[in-house]
Amino acid sequence: MRHARRNTTGSAPRSPRLGGRVPSHLTLSVDDGELPEELVSDMQQQAEQIRRERLSKRVKQAEEVPRVLVGNLIGEDHANYVLMYNMLTGIRIAVSRTQAKVKRPLTDGDFTARHKYSFDIIGNELTPSAKYDFKFKDYAPWVFRELREDSFHLDPADYLLSLTAQYILSELGSPGKSGSFFYFSRDYRFIIKTIRRAEHKFLRSILKRYHSHVRANPHTLLSRFYGLHRVKLPHGNKIHFVIMNNLFPAHKDIHESYDLKGSTVGRLYPEDKARENPRAVLKDLNWIDRHKELELGPEKRALLTEQLRRDTEFLKELHVMDYSLLVGIHNMQRGNRDNVRRNTLRVFSPPDVHVPPQPHAQGSAHRRRTVTTATPEQPHIVRRAMRMNANANVKSLCDGVLPEEDTGDRQQFLFYQDEGGLRATDEQNKLLDTVYYVGVIDILTPYGVLKRIEHCWKGMSADRHKISPVPPAEYGDRFFAFIRAIMRGGEGGARFKAE
């Protein structure tokens, strides 16, 4: 005979024949005081076991979500989630395919090459299955591979690790003036920037000359382009984007930053807003009014001036304008106590995507072993261990915070040797307590019809030699003269002010 199950919850039993609750006159009510001691003890033990299981589940879920380096975790509800997912997937597959092939000398055709990939939920022999349907183009992959490895000294596995780790992108809070969006790699080392189609076409048209200039000037201050790609959604727009270096370091707070063009018309960021926003990028008039100068001794001043002259001459040859010198300033007395780097960016967490193996990836066997065995969430830890060439306990360093030491990945470049930047010096070339992070940015704006119209329009209400849109030769000369003037020993930037 099958015994009826004992009701220990106090709820009314169900009757399969009646299809619902048993009428109240058929239920048995038992007061707590009448329960046997043994049964009460069993119920308490079961309740305690349930509490322990729930607590264990919460702890396990918390451990499965690694601490992010910068900002707050976001997911599929983010407006640009699909775009970021497609960028990630395309970069992983396209770069891996190129890296898997044996390196060879460049040909003229490599500068105009386009590799196409189609992704869908099924996948094929060339591409794995993806969460969304989209098309991806990789432009001049062999050229950018050579630039990354030979000119910028990036390890291929390290590059992929930084860009395609589990927590991949941190979105800049607001798009730039051009409407482009910026995303930082997980370790804050690379920038993915969406660009207009005109900028994309222009970069492809100058790529051969850019490649030659970088090869001839290994210490160039120009933006470093690591890849040029395009994503297209079904029935959607084509999104072009470049992968570039992040000028500012992951291990140092930037206490002040300036975007300097040599123009002084409309080049002022309101000081009251600057006090409220420590990450605001200030402009030429802010620099002049604050009586700032680049504190560099004779040696560093001469080196920076010469490289800036070469880069400016190259930009004049390309017939471009609107570029600027981005200057980040780190005060070593303040250090990182203000924690400026945090609480600013939002982090994107895509699902894992299968990456094909890279049997021919460049780099020593020791490097490859280090990259593949270390935790992917901390690329800066991997780089540090590789450079130290020691069997350090990598896992113990994975603390989920931004690094406090220079990773050393830019030590071979003249203007990035001091804590990843250029440290200030006095007239005897002795070190001071300021580190500058400098580079020439926004170099993809040719002086076309729109800029000519803008020059005429703005020139009607202001000094046409001090407005931003001027012909490339005049722009380059003014830019170079302004940067020289604001270095120690120069005449200062006041003479560039509009009357």
XYZ file of C-alpha atoms in Angstrom:
499
model
C 0.000 0.000 0.000
C 1.418 3.418 -0.969
C 1.499 5.891 1.927
C 0.273 9.445 1.424
C 2.975 12.113 1.485
C 3.107 13.959 4.800
C 2.142 17.652 4.600
C 4.807 19.607 6.529
C 4.276 23.059 5.023
C 0.902 23.887 6.442
C -0.647 24.317 2.966
C -3.819 22.618 1.867
C -3.193 19.387 -0.066
C -4.393 19.052 -3.634
C -6.752 16.333 -4.779
C -6.170 15.030 -8.298
C -9.810 14.024 -8.547
C -11.182 17.405 -7.585
C -8.584 19.262 -9.700
C -7.913 21.913 -7.051
C -7.703 22.508 -3.342
C -9.498 20.077 -1.051
C -12.498 21.640 0.702
C -11.698 23.047 4.103
C -13.777 20.467 5.963
C -11.468 17.709 4.616
C -8.143 19.341 5.609
C -6.246 18.463 8.757
C -4.959 21.437 10.781
C -1.902 20.830 12.975
C -0.636 23.465 15.424
C 3.107 24.047 15.724
C 2.997 23.006 19.349
C 1.632 19.580 18.362
C 4.509 18.819 15.885
C 6.897 16.121 17.048
C 10.330 17.387 18.146
C 12.007 15.219 15.535
C 9.975 16.788 12.716
C 10.735 20.347 13.861
C 14.436 19.542 13.903
C 14.244 18.111 10.372
C 12.465 21.216 9.104
C 15.094 23.518 10.650
C 17.901 21.514 9.072
C 16.237 21.654 5.669
C 15.735 25.414 5.953
C 19.391 25.878 6.919
C 20.488 23.737 3.968
C 18.387 25.853 1.576
C 19.943 29.057 2.970
C 23.450 27.646 2.504
C 22.715 26.597 -1.084
C 21.332 30.035 -1.969
C 24.350 31.769 -0.422
C 26.728 29.455 -2.266
C 24.925 30.181 -5.551
C 25.212 33.953 -5.032
C 28.937 33.686 -4.252
C 29.522 31.519 -7.322
C 27.675 33.978 -9.576
C 29.730 36.865 -8.189
C 32.968 34.973 -8.856
C 31.957 34.201 -12.442
C 31.762 37.938 -13.270
C 35.355 39.301 -13.158
C 35.932 42.781 -11.833
C 36.218 45.233 -14.658
C 39.144 47.621 -14.990
C 37.209 50.778 -15.781
C 33.610 51.829 -15.413
C 30.345 49.915 -15.088
C 29.307 46.643 -16.683
C 26.687 46.930 -19.440
C 24.993 44.293 -21.564
C 22.594 43.691 -24.405
C 20.360 46.611 -23.464
C 23.105 49.030 -24.543
C 22.329 51.026 -27.691
C 25.555 50.026 -29.446
C 25.759 46.448 -28.200
C 25.203 44.861 -31.617
C 27.754 47.154 -33.287
C 30.367 46.378 -30.637
C 29.681 42.649 -30.822
C 30.148 42.695 -34.594
C 33.346 44.752 -34.305
C 34.729 42.264 -31.820
C 33.833 39.209 -33.846
C 35.143 40.657 -37.117
C 38.452 41.784 -35.601
C 39.018 38.393 -34.013
C 38.482 36.420 -37.169
C 40.048 38.815 -39.723
C 43.235 39.475 -37.760
C 43.590 35.799 -36.845
C 43.316 34.779 -40.506
C 46.069 37.181 -41.539
C 48.325 36.260 -38.627
C 47.972 32.551 -39.394
C 49.811 33.012 -42.700
C 53.574 33.132 -43.153
C 54.882 36.671 -43.307
C 55.946 37.973 -46.733
C 57.160 41.246 -48.322
C 54.494 43.819 -49.192
C 53.334 44.415 -52.753
C 51.537 47.406 -54.271
C 48.322 45.394 -54.292
C 48.461 45.002 -50.514
C 47.759 48.719 -50.041
C 44.408 48.481 -51.843
C 43.424 44.949 -50.743
C 40.028 44.248 -49.172
C 39.150 40.983 -47.448
C 35.412 40.253 -47.081
C 33.749 38.085 -44.440
C 30.073 37.151 -44.037
C 28.779 36.109 -40.624
C 25.493 34.435 -39.746
C 24.066 32.169 -37.074
C 25.019 29.024 -39.008
C 28.635 29.731 -39.957
C 30.740 28.188 -42.699
C 34.249 26.938 -43.390
C 35.686 30.504 -43.300
C 33.767 32.074 -40.435
C 32.260 30.630 -37.243
C 28.638 31.039 -36.298
C 27.782 34.453 -34.898
C 24.956 35.832 -32.820
C 23.944 38.316 -35.540
C 24.037 38.407 -39.332
C 26.505 40.981 -40.627
C 29.274 41.565 -43.154
C 32.819 42.606 -42.291
C 35.637 44.059 -44.382
C 39.301 44.130 -43.460
C 41.286 46.718 -45.437
C 44.982 46.347 -46.312
C 45.484 43.640 -43.665
C 49.087 42.864 -44.680
C 50.088 46.524 -44.504
C 48.643 46.994 -41.038
C 50.184 43.720 -39.904
C 53.620 44.998 -40.915
C 52.990 48.352 -39.248
C 51.917 46.662 -36.013
C 54.809 44.237 -35.850
C 57.762 46.010 -37.475
C 57.069 49.693 -36.814
C 55.021 49.715 -33.616
C 56.455 46.487 -32.155
C 53.160 44.938 -31.124
C 53.087 41.232 -30.429
C 50.233 39.696 -32.497
C 48.888 37.524 -29.701
C 49.129 40.466 -27.309
C 47.203 42.678 -29.744
C 44.335 40.196 -30.058
C 44.336 39.537 -26.335
C 43.978 43.225 -25.507
C 41.179 43.814 -28.009
C 39.185 40.611 -27.673
C 39.368 39.566 -24.029
C 36.074 38.770 -22.294
C 35.481 42.358 -21.226
C 36.371 44.094 -24.419
C 35.283 47.681 -24.810
C 34.722 50.742 -22.666
C 32.651 53.366 -24.408
C 33.582 57.023 -24.103
C 30.734 58.840 -22.395
C 29.831 61.054 -25.352
C 30.743 61.113 -29.020
C 33.206 63.644 -30.336
C 32.334 66.764 -32.247
C 32.459 64.817 -35.512
C 29.798 62.375 -34.287
C 32.305 59.522 -34.006
C 32.207 57.082 -31.122
C 35.298 56.021 -29.223
C 35.822 52.694 -27.487
C 38.783 51.694 -25.361
C 40.204 48.189 -25.249
C 39.847 46.233 -22.013
C 43.310 47.273 -20.791
C 42.905 50.932 -21.877
C 45.704 50.507 -24.424
C 43.909 50.763 -27.778
C 41.134 52.957 -29.158
C 38.492 51.881 -31.656
C 37.103 54.967 -33.355
C 34.244 55.064 -35.827
C 35.033 57.380 -38.749
C 33.139 58.922 -41.617
C 33.264 57.326 -45.060
C 35.266 60.305 -46.383
C 37.914 59.808 -43.688
C 38.006 56.108 -44.466
C 38.586 56.755 -48.166
C 41.220 59.377 -47.401
C 43.182 57.047 -45.111
C 43.211 54.386 -47.805
C 44.428 56.928 -50.359
C 47.372 58.053 -48.177
C 48.181 54.666 -46.659
C 51.282 54.075 -48.769
C 52.756 57.475 -47.867
C 51.776 57.043 -44.220
C 53.517 53.654 -44.193
C 56.682 55.160 -45.688
C 56.701 58.062 -43.212
C 56.294 55.769 -40.206
C 59.057 53.481 -41.471
C 61.396 56.470 -41.944
C 60.390 58.067 -38.617
C 60.053 55.348 -35.968
C 59.543 57.981 -33.240
C 56.754 59.810 -35.070
C 54.176 61.680 -32.989
C 51.369 60.942 -35.473
C 48.436 58.714 -34.551
C 49.337 55.045 -34.891
C 46.845 53.160 -37.009
C 46.722 49.431 -36.303
C 43.787 48.416 -38.487
C 41.043 49.711 -40.791
C 37.712 47.855 -40.924
C 34.054 48.096 -41.869
C 30.888 46.513 -40.456
C 27.551 46.283 -42.296
C 24.321 45.093 -40.746
C 21.450 43.714 -42.870
C 19.444 46.686 -44.147
C 21.700 48.931 -42.071
C 24.420 51.508 -42.503
C 28.044 50.751 -43.186
C 30.164 51.612 -40.141
C 33.849 52.317 -40.796
C 36.308 52.284 -37.934
C 40.030 52.369 -37.188
C 42.050 50.879 -34.360
C 44.588 53.326 -32.922
C 46.937 53.766 -29.990
C 45.636 55.307 -26.794
C 48.018 58.167 -26.081
C 47.215 58.251 -22.364
C 48.539 55.460 -20.118
C 46.562 52.975 -18.059
C 48.809 53.318 -15.002
C 48.756 57.113 -14.529
C 45.972 59.608 -13.879
C 45.871 62.494 -16.354
C 45.287 65.609 -14.263
C 45.020 68.047 -17.192
C 44.611 67.541 -20.920
C 44.789 70.037 -23.781
C 43.945 69.952 -27.475
C 46.256 72.520 -29.127
C 45.884 73.699 -32.740
C 47.557 77.112 -32.748
C 44.167 78.712 -33.425
C 42.694 81.089 -30.841
C 39.250 81.905 -32.295
C 36.594 79.891 -30.474
C 39.280 77.850 -28.751
C 38.234 78.247 -25.105
C 36.659 75.680 -22.808
C 34.665 77.424 -20.043
C 36.723 77.445 -16.857
C 33.686 76.940 -14.602
C 32.872 73.715 -16.448
C 36.531 72.663 -16.331
C 36.478 72.859 -12.526
C 33.485 70.525 -12.424
C 34.863 68.051 -14.963
C 38.448 66.898 -14.283
C 38.540 64.943 -17.561
C 37.571 67.896 -19.752
C 39.897 68.472 -22.713
C 40.921 72.120 -22.601
C 41.950 74.258 -25.583
C 44.488 76.815 -26.754
C 43.131 79.823 -24.871
C 42.927 77.816 -21.632
C 46.617 76.960 -22.037
C 47.555 80.603 -22.690
C 45.386 82.055 -19.902
C 46.761 79.548 -17.388
C 50.315 80.525 -18.396
C 51.259 76.937 -19.135
C 54.430 75.852 -20.909
C 56.027 72.576 -21.924
C 58.816 72.316 -19.353
C 61.505 70.602 -21.375
C 65.263 71.024 -21.111
C 67.523 71.639 -24.138
C 67.920 67.950 -25.091
C 64.262 66.910 -25.033
C 63.153 70.240 -26.454
C 65.423 69.820 -29.491
C 64.307 66.225 -30.089
C 60.595 67.024 -29.807
C 60.912 70.090 -32.024
C 62.691 68.188 -34.787
C 60.211 65.306 -34.820
C 57.303 67.734 -34.774
C 58.821 69.574 -37.742
C 59.103 66.347 -39.759
C 55.547 65.292 -38.954
C 54.148 68.729 -39.771
C 55.924 68.813 -43.142
C 54.451 65.412 -43.945
C 50.929 66.599 -43.067
C 51.381 69.662 -45.264
C 52.334 67.354 -48.143
C 49.131 65.381 -47.558
C 47.175 68.645 -47.810
C 45.438 68.118 -44.459
C 44.545 70.479 -41.619
C 42.505 70.555 -38.401
C 44.974 68.258 -36.606
C 46.145 69.101 -33.106
C 48.691 68.229 -30.452
C 47.028 66.343 -27.632
C 48.855 66.978 -24.355
C 48.124 65.011 -21.185
C 49.771 66.151 -17.962
C 50.463 63.915 -14.964
C 51.597 65.567 -11.739
C 53.826 63.086 -9.917
C 53.211 64.829 -6.578
C 49.468 64.127 -6.855
C 50.042 60.663 -8.279
C 46.937 58.482 -8.631
C 45.249 59.425 -5.358
C 42.401 61.239 -7.176
C 41.541 58.062 -9.111
C 40.625 60.098 -12.189
C 40.824 57.059 -14.467
C 37.879 55.306 -12.831
C 34.168 56.133 -12.711
C 34.209 57.506 -16.251
C 33.819 54.711 -18.782
C 31.305 51.926 -19.334
C 32.427 48.400 -20.130
C 30.939 46.083 -22.742
C 30.803 42.356 -22.076
C 30.144 40.231 -25.183
C 29.859 36.454 -25.170
C 32.877 34.381 -26.110
C 33.582 33.896 -29.824
C 35.680 31.036 -31.134
C 39.032 32.148 -32.526
C 40.888 29.859 -34.922
C 44.442 28.877 -33.914
C 47.396 30.984 -35.099
C 50.203 28.542 -35.861
C 52.433 31.143 -37.511
C 51.860 34.080 -35.163
C 55.052 36.026 -34.683
C 56.829 36.062 -31.323
C 58.966 33.661 -29.360
C 57.681 30.356 -28.042
C 57.971 31.713 -24.540
C 55.696 34.626 -25.468
C 53.082 32.361 -26.982
C 53.076 30.078 -23.959
C 52.694 33.026 -21.636
C 49.786 34.525 -23.560
C 47.826 31.316 -23.911
C 48.183 30.161 -20.306
C 47.558 33.435 -18.489
C 44.124 34.757 -17.635
C 42.749 36.683 -20.638
C 41.116 39.353 -18.499
C 44.470 40.990 -17.657
C 46.579 41.693 -20.775
C 48.796 44.177 -18.934
C 49.733 41.405 -16.478
C 50.723 39.144 -19.360
C 52.902 41.847 -20.945
C 54.619 42.584 -17.685
C 55.407 38.915 -17.103
C 56.740 38.543 -20.660
C 59.097 41.490 -20.330
C 60.366 40.420 -16.921
C 61.010 36.974 -18.420
C 60.324 35.429 -15.062
C 57.989 32.754 -13.737
C 55.979 35.262 -11.751
C 52.717 34.239 -10.193
C 50.485 35.840 -12.786
C 47.314 34.763 -11.062
C 48.205 36.644 -7.885
C 48.456 39.874 -9.852
C 45.005 39.569 -11.404
C 43.296 41.882 -8.947
C 40.822 43.527 -11.294
C 42.303 47.018 -11.058
C 44.151 49.279 -13.450
C 47.930 48.800 -13.301
C 49.977 51.130 -11.137
C 53.217 50.534 -13.053
C 54.255 51.122 -16.652
C 53.830 47.979 -18.749
C 56.942 48.967 -20.713
C 55.389 48.312 -24.113
C 56.471 51.755 -25.452
C 59.953 51.924 -23.966
C 61.654 51.691 -27.370
C 60.046 54.943 -28.541
C 61.860 58.165 -27.739
C 58.911 60.211 -26.496
C 57.308 57.442 -24.427
C 60.244 56.218 -22.346
C 59.440 58.006 -19.056
C 56.499 56.204 -17.447
C 55.078 55.800 -20.949
C 55.487 59.514 -21.697
C 57.965 62.390 -21.742
C 59.115 63.595 -18.335
C 59.730 67.305 -17.795
C 63.318 68.495 -17.308
C 65.004 71.745 -16.315
C 67.648 73.656 -18.248
C 70.324 71.287 -16.914
C 68.243 68.350 -18.230
C 67.456 67.185 -14.682
C 64.128 65.462 -14.128
C 61.114 67.347 -12.754
C 57.842 66.074 -11.244
C 55.677 66.288 -14.386
C 55.130 63.721 -17.125
C 53.743 64.776 -20.536
C 51.854 62.468 -22.882
C 51.903 64.084 -26.328
C 50.840 63.112 -29.841
C 49.401 64.553 -33.046
C 45.781 63.461 -33.536
C 42.923 63.929 -36.056
C 45.101 63.790 -39.166
C 42.414 62.643 -41.627
C 40.807 65.980 -42.561
C 41.805 67.211 -46.038
C 41.296 70.841 -47.016
C 38.340 70.241 -49.294
C 35.349 72.240 -50.473
C 33.568 72.281 -47.097
C 36.648 73.508 -45.280
C 37.181 76.227 -47.880
C 33.604 77.421 -47.366
C 34.102 77.321 -43.592
C 37.294 79.376 -43.990
C 35.462 82.074 -45.948
C 32.463 82.116 -43.602
C 34.436 82.345 -40.355
C 36.886 84.767 -41.927
C 34.071 87.283 -42.355
C 33.646 87.739 -38.582
C 37.152 87.063 -37.248
C 40.825 87.282 -38.164
C 41.098 84.733 -40.962
C 44.677 83.916 -39.962
C 43.681 82.907 -36.419
C 40.590 80.806 -37.160
C 40.943 77.039 -37.260
C 40.144 76.334 -40.951
C 43.031 77.793 -42.961
C 44.930 76.336 -45.958
C 47.219 73.382 -45.100
C 50.538 75.213 -45.604
C 49.470 78.110 -43.368
C 47.907 75.713 -40.862
C 51.098 73.644 -40.583
C 53.359 76.676 -40.179
C 51.107 78.233 -37.532
C 50.753 74.928 -35.670
C 54.518 74.344 -35.550
C 55.220 77.955 -34.515
C 52.647 77.781 -31.707
C 54.043 74.560 -30.210
C 57.570 75.970 -30.323
C 56.367 79.168 -28.655
C 54.793 77.361 -25.689
C 57.922 75.368 -24.884
C 60.275 76.682 -22.225
C 62.382 79.437 -23.744
C 59.729 80.338 -26.314
C 57.942 83.645 -26.515
C 54.682 82.151 -25.229
C 51.293 81.771 -26.886
C 49.892 85.218 -26.124
C 50.954 86.645 -29.486
C 48.656 84.129 -31.200
C 45.578 85.615 -29.537
C 43.061 87.347 -31.768
C 42.904 91.140 -31.415
